[in-house]
Coordinates of C-alpha atoms (C1' of nucleotides) in Angstrom, one line a residue:
Chain A
X1 CA 93.3 93.3 128.8
X2 CA 92.8 93.4 125.3
X3 CA 89.2 91.6 125.5
X4 CA 89.2 91.2 128.5
X5 CA 85.6 89.5 128.9
X6 CA 85.7 85.7 128.7
X7 CA 84.6 85.7 124.9
X8 CA 82.2 82.8 124.8
X9 CA 81.6 82.6 121.3
X10 CA 84.9 82.5 119.6
X11 CA 86.5 79.6 119.3
X12 CA 88.6 77.9 122.1
X13 CA 91.9 79.1 120.2
X14 CA 90.4 83.6 120.7
X15 CA 89.9 82.2 123.9
X16 CA 93.4 81.0 124.6
X17 CA 95.3 84.0 122.5
X18 CA 93.4 86.3 124.6
X19 CA 94.3 84.8 128.4
X20 CA 98.1 84.1 127.3
X21 CA 99.0 87.2 125.6
X22 CA 97.6 88.8 129.0
X23 CA 99.6 86.1 131.2
X24 CA 102.9 86.8 129.5
X25 CA 102.2 91.0 129.4
X26 CA 101.8 90.6 133.2
X27 CA 104.6 88.3 134.0
X28 CA 103.0 85.8 134.7
X29 CA 105.4 83.6 132.1
X30 CA 108.4 85.1 132.8
X31 CA 110.9 86.2 129.5
X32 CA 112.2 83.3 127.4
X33 CA 110.2 80.7 129.7
X34 CA 109.6 77.5 128.4
X35 CA 105.8 77.4 127.1
X36 CA 105.5 73.6 127.9
X37 CA 102.5 72.0 126.3
X38 CA 101.3 70.0 129.4
X39 CA 101.7 73.4 131.6
X40 CA 99.8 74.9 128.6
X41 CA 97.1 72.4 128.5
X42 CA 96.8 72.5 131.9
X43 CA 96.1 75.7 132.9
X44 CA 94.0 76.3 130.1
X45 CA 91.9 73.1 129.7
X46 CA 92.0 72.5 126.2
X47 CA 94.3 70.4 123.9
X48 CA 96.7 70.7 121.8
X49 CA 95.2 72.4 118.5
X50 CA 93.9 75.5 120.0
X51 CA 96.6 75.9 122.2
X52 CA 99.5 76.1 119.2
X53 CA 96.8 78.2 116.9
X54 CA 96.8 80.7 119.8
X55 CA 100.7 80.6 119.7
X56 CA 100.6 81.3 116.2
X57 CA 98.9 83.9 116.8
X58 CA 101.7 86.2 119.6
X59 CA 104.5 84.4 117.0
X60 CA 103.4 87.2 114.6
X61 CA 103.2 89.8 117.7
X62 CA 106.2 88.7 119.1
X63 CA 105.0 87.7 122.7
X64 CA 106.5 84.1 121.4
X65 CA 109.5 82.4 119.7
X66 CA 109.6 79.0 117.4
X67 CA 112.3 76.8 117.2
X68 CA 111.5 74.1 114.9
X69 CA 110.9 70.8 117.1
X70 CA 111.7 72.9 120.0
X71 CA 108.8 74.1 121.3
X72 CA 107.7 77.4 121.7
X73 CA 109.1 79.8 124.3
X74 CA 108.6 83.1 125.6
X75 CA 109.7 86.3 123.7
X76 CA 112.9 87.1 125.2
X77 CA 113.8 90.9 126.4
X78 CA 116.8 93.0 126.1
X79 CA 117.5 96.6 126.9
X80 CA 118.1 97.5 123.1
X81 CA 115.0 96.1 122.4
X82 CA 112.5 97.8 124.8
X83 CA 114.8 101.2 124.3
X84 CA 113.8 100.6 120.2
X85 CA 110.0 100.2 121.1
X86 CA 109.7 103.0 123.4
X87 CA 111.7 105.5 120.9
X88 CA 108.9 103.7 118.0
X89 CA 106.2 104.6 120.3
X90 CA 107.4 107.8 120.9
X91 CA 107.7 108.4 117.4
X92 CA 104.3 107.1 116.4
X93 CA 102.5 108.9 119.6
X94 CA 103.9 111.9 117.7
X95 CA 102.7 110.8 114.2
X96 CA 98.7 110.2 115.6
X97 CA 99.0 113.7 117.8
X98 CA 100.2 115.8 114.5
X99 CA 97.4 114.2 112.0
X100 CA 95.0 114.7 115.0
X101 CA 95.6 118.5 115.1
X102 CA 94.9 118.4 111.4
X103 CA 91.1 116.6 111.4
X104 CA 90.9 117.4 114.9
X105 CA 87.3 118.2 115.7
X106 CA 85.5 119.3 118.7
X107 CA 84.3 115.7 119.0
X108 CA 87.5 115.0 119.7
X109 CA 88.8 117.8 122.2
X110 CA 85.4 117.1 124.1
X111 CA 86.8 113.3 124.2
X112 CA 89.9 115.0 125.7
X113 CA 88.7 116.6 128.0
X114 CA 86.2 114.3 129.3
X115 CA 89.4 111.1 129.5
X116 CA 91.3 113.4 131.4
X117 CA 88.3 115.1 133.7
X118 CA 88.2 111.1 134.4
X119 CA 92.2 110.4 134.5
X120 CA 92.0 114.0 137.0
X121 CA 89.9 112.1 139.5
X122 CA 91.7 109.5 139.9
X123 CA 94.7 111.3 140.2
X124 CA 95.3 109.9 144.1
X125 CA 93.3 106.7 144.4
X126 CA 96.5 105.9 141.8
X127 CA 98.3 103.7 145.2
X128 CA 95.0 102.0 146.0
X129 CA 93.6 101.1 142.3
X130 CA 96.2 101.1 140.2
X131 CA 94.9 99.5 137.6
X132 CA 91.7 101.0 137.0
X133 CA 94.1 104.0 136.9
X134 CA 95.7 101.9 134.2
X135 CA 92.6 102.6 132.6
X136 CA 91.5 105.9 132.2
X137 CA 95.4 106.5 132.0
X138 CA 95.3 104.9 128.6
X139 CA 92.2 106.3 127.3
X140 CA 93.3 109.5 128.0
X141 CA 95.6 108.8 125.2
X142 CA 93.9 107.0 123.2
X143 CA 91.6 109.9 123.0
X144 CA 94.6 112.1 122.0
X145 CA 95.4 109.4 119.4
X146 CA 92.2 108.4 118.0
X147 CA 91.4 111.8 116.7
X148 CA 94.4 110.9 113.6
X149 CA 91.9 109.0 112.4
X150 CA 93.6 106.0 111.3
X151 CA 92.7 102.4 111.7
X152 CA 95.4 101.5 110.0
X153 CA 98.0 103.6 112.8
X154 CA 96.1 103.6 115.6
X155 CA 96.7 99.3 115.0
X156 CA 100.3 99.8 114.6
X157 CA 100.2 102.1 118.1
X158 CA 97.8 99.5 119.8
X159 CA 100.5 96.4 119.4
X160 CA 103.7 98.7 120.4
X161 CA 102.0 99.4 123.1
X162 CA 101.1 95.9 124.4
X163 CA 105.1 94.8 123.4
X164 CA 105.8 97.9 125.4
X165 CA 103.5 97.2 128.4
X166 CA 105.3 93.9 129.1
X167 CA 108.5 95.7 130.1
X168 CA 106.1 98.0 132.0
X169 CA 105.1 95.7 134.3
X170 CA 108.5 93.3 134.4
X171 CA 109.8 96.5 135.6
X172 CA 106.3 97.0 138.4
X173 CA 107.5 93.5 139.6
X174 CA 110.2 93.0 139.8
X175 CA 110.4 96.9 141.9
X176 CA 108.3 96.7 144.3
X177 CA 106.5 100.2 145.5
X178 CA 106.8 103.8 143.9
X179 CA 105.1 103.3 140.3
X180 CA 104.6 107.0 140.6
X181 CA 108.3 108.3 139.9
X182 CA 107.0 105.9 136.3
X183 CA 104.2 107.5 135.1
X184 CA 102.3 109.3 137.0
X185 CA 103.3 113.3 136.5
X186 CA 99.7 114.8 136.4
X187 CA 102.0 118.4 135.8
X188 CA 102.6 116.5 132.0
X189 CA 99.4 115.9 131.0
X190 CA 97.6 118.8 132.1
X191 CA 100.3 120.7 130.2
X192 CA 99.7 118.4 127.2
X193 CA 95.6 119.0 127.4
X194 CA 96.5 122.9 127.3
X195 CA 99.1 123.1 124.3
X196 CA 96.5 121.0 122.7
X197 CA 93.7 123.1 122.8
X198 CA 96.3 125.6 121.4
X199 CA 97.0 124.2 118.7
X200 CA 100.6 124.0 119.3
X201 CA 101.8 121.0 116.7
X202 CA 105.4 121.4 118.2
X203 CA 105.0 121.6 121.4
X204 CA 102.9 118.6 121.6
X205 CA 105.2 116.7 119.5
X206 CA 107.5 117.8 121.8
X207 CA 105.7 117.0 125.6
X208 CA 104.5 113.5 124.0
X209 CA 108.0 112.2 122.9
X210 CA 109.8 113.4 126.4
X211 CA 106.6 111.5 128.3
X212 CA 107.4 108.4 126.6
X213 CA 111.1 108.6 127.0
X214 CA 110.9 110.0 130.3
X215 CA 109.6 106.4 131.3
X216 CA 111.5 104.3 129.3
X217 CA 115.4 105.8 130.3
X218 CA 113.5 104.7 133.9
X219 CA 113.7 101.7 132.8
X220 CA 117.3 101.2 131.5
X221 CA 118.7 102.8 135.1
X222 CA 116.6 100.1 136.5
X223 CA 118.0 97.4 133.8
X224 CA 119.9 95.5 135.9
X225 CA 118.1 95.7 138.5
X226 CA 115.7 92.3 137.3
X227 CA 117.9 91.5 134.3
X228 CA 120.2 90.2 137.1
X229 CA 118.3 86.6 138.0
Chain B
X1 CA 107.9 86.7 98.8
X2 CA 108.4 87.0 102.7
X3 CA 110.4 84.0 103.0
X4 CA 111.1 82.9 98.7
X5 CA 113.0 79.9 98.9
X6 CA 111.3 76.8 100.2
X7 CA 112.0 76.6 104.0
X8 CA 112.5 72.1 104.3
X9 CA 114.0 73.4 108.2
X10 CA 110.4 74.6 109.1
X11 CA 107.7 73.3 110.1
X12 CA 104.2 72.7 107.6
X13 CA 103.1 75.6 109.4
X14 CA 105.5 77.8 108.4
X15 CA 106.0 76.6 105.0
X16 CA 102.5 77.0 104.4
X17 CA 102.2 80.5 105.8
X18 CA 104.7 81.9 103.1
X19 CA 102.8 80.2 100.3
X20 CA 99.2 81.3 101.3
X21 CA 100.2 84.5 102.3
X22 CA 102.1 85.0 98.8
X23 CA 98.9 83.7 97.2
X24 CA 96.3 86.1 98.9
X25 CA 99.2 89.4 98.0
X26 CA 99.5 88.0 94.6
X27 CA 95.8 87.3 93.5
X28 CA 95.5 83.7 93.3
X29 CA 93.2 83.6 96.3
X30 CA 90.7 86.7 95.8
X31 CA 89.2 88.8 98.1
X32 CA 86.2 88.3 100.0
X33 CA 86.9 84.5 99.2
X34 CA 86.1 81.3 101.1
X35 CA 89.3 79.5 102.5
X36 CA 87.8 75.7 101.6
X37 CA 90.0 73.7 104.2
X38 CA 89.0 71.0 101.4
X39 CA 90.6 73.0 98.7
X40 CA 93.7 74.2 100.6
X41 CA 94.7 71.1 102.1
X42 CA 94.9 69.5 98.1
X43 CA 96.4 73.0 97.1
X44 CA 99.1 72.5 100.0
X45 CA 99.2 68.8 100.4
X46 CA 99.0 69.3 104.1
X47 CA 96.6 68.0 106.6
X48 CA 94.0 70.9 108.8
X49 CA 96.5 71.6 111.9
X50 CA 98.5 73.0 109.8
X51 CA 97.2 75.3 108.0
X52 CA 94.8 76.2 110.5
X53 CA 97.9 77.7 112.6
X54 CA 99.4 79.3 108.7
X55 CA 95.6 81.2 108.9
X56 CA 95.8 82.2 112.0
X57 CA 98.8 84.3 112.0
X58 CA 97.1 85.6 108.6
X59 CA 94.6 86.9 110.7
X60 CA 97.3 88.6 112.9
X61 CA 98.7 90.1 109.5
X62 CA 94.7 91.4 108.7
X63 CA 95.2 89.5 105.1
X64 CA 92.8 87.1 106.3
X65 CA 89.5 87.4 108.3
X66 CA 88.1 84.1 110.4
X67 CA 83.7 83.9 111.7
X68 CA 83.4 81.4 114.1
X69 CA 82.0 77.5 112.7
X70 CA 81.7 79.6 109.3
X71 CA 86.1 79.9 108.5
X72 CA 88.3 81.1 107.2
X73 CA 88.1 84.3 104.3
X74 CA 90.6 86.4 102.9
X75 CA 90.2 89.1 104.0
X76 CA 88.1 92.3 102.2
X77 CA 90.1 95.1 100.4
X78 CA 88.3 98.9 100.2
X79 CA 89.1 102.5 99.1
X80 CA 88.8 103.3 102.2
X81 CA 91.5 101.0 104.0
X82 CA 93.4 101.3 101.1
X83 CA 93.9 105.1 100.8
X84 CA 94.2 104.4 104.8
X85 CA 97.6 102.2 103.9
X86 CA 98.7 104.1 102.1
X87 CA 98.6 106.8 103.5
X88 CA 100.2 105.7 106.8
X89 CA 103.0 104.3 105.0
X90 CA 103.8 107.6 103.3
X91 CA 103.6 108.8 106.8
X92 CA 106.0 105.9 108.5
X93 CA 108.5 105.7 105.0
X94 CA 108.8 109.6 106.4
X95 CA 109.4 109.0 109.7
X96 CA 112.0 106.5 109.2
X97 CA 113.8 108.8 106.1
X98 CA 114.0 111.2 108.9
X99 CA 114.9 109.4 111.4
X100 CA 117.5 107.6 108.6
X101 CA 119.1 111.4 108.2
X102 CA 119.8 111.7 111.3
X103 CA 121.2 108.8 112.8
X104 CA 122.5 108.1 108.7
X105 CA 126.3 106.9 108.5
X106 CA 129.1 107.0 104.9
X107 CA 127.3 103.3 105.1
X108 CA 123.9 104.1 104.4
X109 CA 124.4 106.4 102.2
X110 CA 126.7 103.7 100.1
X111 CA 124.3 101.6 100.6
X112 CA 121.6 103.2 99.1
X113 CA 123.9 104.7 95.9
X114 CA 124.6 101.2 95.4
X115 CA 121.0 100.0 95.2
X116 CA 119.9 103.3 92.8
X117 CA 122.4 102.1 90.7
X118 CA 121.3 98.7 90.4
X119 CA 117.1 100.0 90.3
X120 CA 118.9 102.6 87.2
X121 CA 120.6 99.4 85.3
X122 CA 117.4 98.4 85.3
X123 CA 116.0 100.8 83.9
X124 CA 114.8 99.8 80.3
X125 CA 114.2 96.2 81.2
X126 CA 111.1 96.7 83.1
X127 CA 108.3 95.7 80.9
X128 CA 110.5 92.4 80.3
X129 CA 111.1 91.6 83.7
X130 CA 109.1 93.0 86.1
X131 CA 109.9 90.9 88.9
X132 CA 113.3 91.4 89.0
X133 CA 112.8 95.3 89.0
X134 CA 110.2 95.1 91.6
X135 CA 112.5 93.2 94.0
X136 CA 115.5 96.3 93.0
X137 CA 112.8 98.6 93.6
X138 CA 112.1 97.5 97.2
X139 CA 115.8 96.3 97.9
X140 CA 116.3 101.1 97.1
X141 CA 113.0 102.0 99.0
X142 CA 114.4 99.8 101.9
X143 CA 118.0 101.2 101.7
X144 CA 116.6 104.3 102.5
X145 CA 114.5 103.3 105.7
X146 CA 117.1 100.9 107.3
X147 CA 119.0 103.5 108.1
X148 CA 116.6 104.7 110.6
X149 CA 118.2 102.0 112.6
X150 CA 115.0 100.9 114.6
X151 CA 114.2 96.5 114.3
X152 CA 110.3 98.0 115.1
X153 CA 109.8 100.7 113.0
X154 CA 111.4 98.7 110.5
X155 CA 108.8 95.7 111.7
X156 CA 105.7 98.2 111.6
X157 CA 106.8 99.3 107.7
X158 CA 107.2 95.4 106.3
X159 CA 104.0 94.8 107.4
X160 CA 102.3 97.8 105.8
X161 CA 104.1 97.2 102.3
X162 CA 103.4 93.9 102.3
X163 CA 99.5 94.9 102.8
X164 CA 99.4 97.7 99.9
X165 CA 101.3 95.3 97.7
X166 CA 98.0 93.6 97.6
X167 CA 96.3 96.3 96.6
X168 CA 98.5 97.1 94.2
X169 CA 99.2 93.8 92.3
X170 CA 95.3 93.4 92.5
X171 CA 95.1 96.4 90.2
X172 CA 98.3 94.9 88.4
X173 CA 95.5 91.9 87.1
X174 CA 93.1 93.3 86.0
X175 CA 94.1 96.4 84.3
X176 CA 96.6 94.1 81.8
X177 CA 99.1 97.1 80.5
X178 CA 101.2 99.9 81.4
X179 CA 102.4 99.6 84.8
X180 CA 104.6 102.0 83.5
X181 CA 102.1 105.1 85.1
X182 CA 102.2 103.5 88.0
X183 CA 105.3 103.5 90.4
X184 CA 107.9 103.9 87.4
X185 CA 109.1 107.2 88.2
X186 CA 113.1 107.5 87.7
X187 CA 112.8 111.5 88.2
X188 CA 110.8 110.9 91.5
X189 CA 114.1 108.4 92.3
X190 CA 116.9 110.6 91.2
X191 CA 115.6 114.3 93.0
X192 CA 114.7 111.6 96.4
X193 CA 118.5 110.2 96.3
X194 CA 120.3 114.0 95.7
X195 CA 118.4 115.6 98.8
X196 CA 118.9 112.4 101.0
X197 CA 123.1 112.9 99.6
X198 CA 122.4 116.8 100.3
X199 CA 121.0 116.2 104.4
X200 CA 117.2 117.7 102.8
X201 CA 115.2 116.3 105.6
X202 CA 111.9 118.9 104.3
X203 CA 112.1 117.7 101.0
X204 CA 113.1 114.4 101.4
X205 CA 109.7 114.1 103.7
X206 CA 107.9 115.8 100.8
X207 CA 109.3 113.4 97.7
X208 CA 108.4 110.2 99.2
X209 CA 105.2 111.1 100.8
X210 CA 104.0 112.5 97.2
X211 CA 106.0 108.8 95.4
X212 CA 103.6 106.9 97.7
X213 CA 100.4 109.2 97.3
X214 CA 100.3 109.3 93.9
X215 CA 99.9 105.8 93.8
X216 CA 97.5 105.7 95.7
X217 CA 95.2 108.3 93.9
X218 CA 95.8 105.9 90.8
X219 CA 94.7 103.1 92.3
X220 CA 91.1 105.3 93.9
X221 CA 91.2 106.6 90.0
X222 CA 90.5 103.1 89.2
X223 CA 89.1 100.9 91.6
X224 CA 86.0 101.0 89.9
X225 CA 87.6 99.5 87.3
X226 CA 88.4 96.5 89.6
X227 CA 85.8 97.0 92.5
X228 CA 82.8 96.5 89.6
X229 CA 83.4 92.8 89.2
Chain C
dA1 C1' 54.4 82.8 94.2
dA2 C1' 56.8 84.0 99.1
dA3 C1' 57.4 82.0 104.2
dC4 C1' 58.5 78.6 106.7
dA5 C1' 60.3 74.0 108.1
dC6 C1' 62.9 69.9 107.9
dC7 C1' 66.9 66.9 106.1
dA8 C1' 70.8 65.8 103.9
dA9 C1' 75.4 66.9 102.4
dA10 C1' 79.3 69.3 103.5
dA11 C1' 82.0 72.0 106.7
dT12 C1' 83.9 73.4 110.8
dG13 C1' 86.4 72.9 116.1
dT14 C1' 88.8 70.1 118.1
dC15 C1' 90.9 66.2 120.4
dG16 C1' 93.4 61.3 121.6
dA17 C1' 96.6 59.1 118.8
dC18 C1' 101.2 58.2 116.0
dA19 C1' 105.7 58.7 115.0
dC20 C1' 109.7 62.1 114.7
dT21 C1' 113.0 64.2 117.9
dA22 C1' 115.3 66.5 121.4
dT23 C1' 116.4 66.2 126.3
dC24 C1' 119.1 64.0 130.2
dA25 C1' 120.9 60.3 133.2
dC26 C1' 124.1 57.3 133.6
dA27 C1' 128.1 53.9 131.9
dA28 C1' 132.1 52.9 129.3
dA29 C1' 136.7 54.8 127.2
dA30 C1' 139.8 58.1 126.7
Chain D
dT1 C1' 138.4 63.9 135.4
dT2 C1' 137.2 64.7 130.9
dT3 C1' 134.9 62.7 126.9
dT4 C1' 131.9 59.2 124.5
dG5 C1' 128.2 56.2 124.1
dT6 C1' 123.3 54.6 125.0
dG7 C1' 119.1 54.0 126.1
dA8 C1' 114.9 55.4 128.4
dT9 C1' 111.8 59.6 129.3
dA10 C1' 109.4 63.5 127.9
dG11 C1' 108.6 66.6 123.7
dT12 C1' 106.5 67.5 119.3
dG13 C1' 104.4 68.2 114.8
dT14 C1' 101.4 66.2 112.5
dC15 C1' 96.9 62.9 110.8
dG16 C1' 92.4 61.4 110.7
dA17 C1' 88.7 60.6 113.2
dC18 C1' 84.6 62.7 115.3
dA19 C1' 80.6 65.7 117.7
dT20 C1' 78.6 69.9 115.8
dT21 C1' 77.0 73.7 113.1
dT22 C1' 76.7 75.8 109.1
dT23 C1' 74.2 75.2 104.2
dG24 C1' 71.4 74.2 100.6
dG25 C1' 67.5 72.1 98.6
dT26 C1' 63.1 69.3 98.5
dG27 C1' 58.4 69.9 99.6
dT28 C1' 54.9 71.8 102.2
dT29 C1' 51.8 75.5 103.8
dT30 C1' 49.9 80.3 103.4

DNA sequence: AAACACCAAAATGTCGACACTATCACAAAA
DNA sequence: TTTTGTGATAGTGTCGACATTTTGGTGTTT
């Protein structure tokens, strides 16, 4: 997900960090699950040192928690945290869009329509290749946000996206079937592009917030389904 | 700075993490300085493993950079990054204030006037005990921002504050004397409290942005002074 | 001189080993 | 039956050691 390709140039810690993060975000390791060193060593084929380094990094990213002398656990999930992450994400995304509309140049607009086109072409293949659709969806929104031209803000945005994607994946995992209702709302995308090209900041911010808060409400509705397990 | 008191309950990695972060933020380790293991072992009196764990965490916080087989370095500084951090910080702080004014209750307002009072009482002692003033200044702004009631957003805010404080400390270190011009602007604080109590969101956001961007301009002005070294 | 090859010293990244701590099952006592 | 003690077992946190890589200096060649 992050640095998908296996980086042989990096040290073990960095490689394991990527794989472990992916395993947590995709739900291979469940929330609150204890992360036994023996198991991790087995799975990633490395010693304790690189593992502890990777886990240390994931603590900062709030995907792992640690308790002294009691090892590491996957960060727990809660409806409250989920809602807070999505709300913050909505605000940050709106902030990016606001700044992007201020600083936005032709290059930026071109990037958006290009990404929108690639997403549109995949419109009907969501069911077959959800992963590729995911990538294009993400690329679409990143194209929009990147117009803010602020590495710091975009870094925050990415971190929040990752944390949210864990909740999203857990939801997908525990409610087999219609992912469409979740966030395949082409209409919203089209509307968004429209108001962005028109330079309507107020409307764009409203749209993007709804685009993110809608899914969070869907997650909240079905919360009991995968929380009572 | 973060967990000031020495946590004997935590493992070495966490303890060293705090001390090392402090040493970087306060400028004991200069930007771009190589972090020799031998030196770190000497300074913190621990082995390599906890050190690498602490350094790994600081990589995520973007206070340290690593290159495979070439060890760790303090994250470099640049005028561009400094400006970006301060601008993002201004936007985030304004966001916190906006949300705080929406969700704000009496408790929140009380916290602000209390913190403002404690800051006011220290108004004339800045020169003597700058550190205590710093604490109260920080507490004042945190009291305001905390009204947004979003742990996620406040976490982002703290992380940006820390990164910015490094630039601030470097500046203080390299330009001995009058820190007053920097951010001792009581008037701005008073004005801010005033408009907050009046519930004037637009004015509050303008004020807080200026309160943060002013200093960043001061830093940019004097940039050449401590960058040409 | 400048560029290059080469070697010694130092530094990094990883692992296995060791001491210390927590966990769990089971027995003894209330 | 519930509580309390007691080992055995498993797991964690840290260090020292080792292989590999980088660094810096010295001498050689162009």
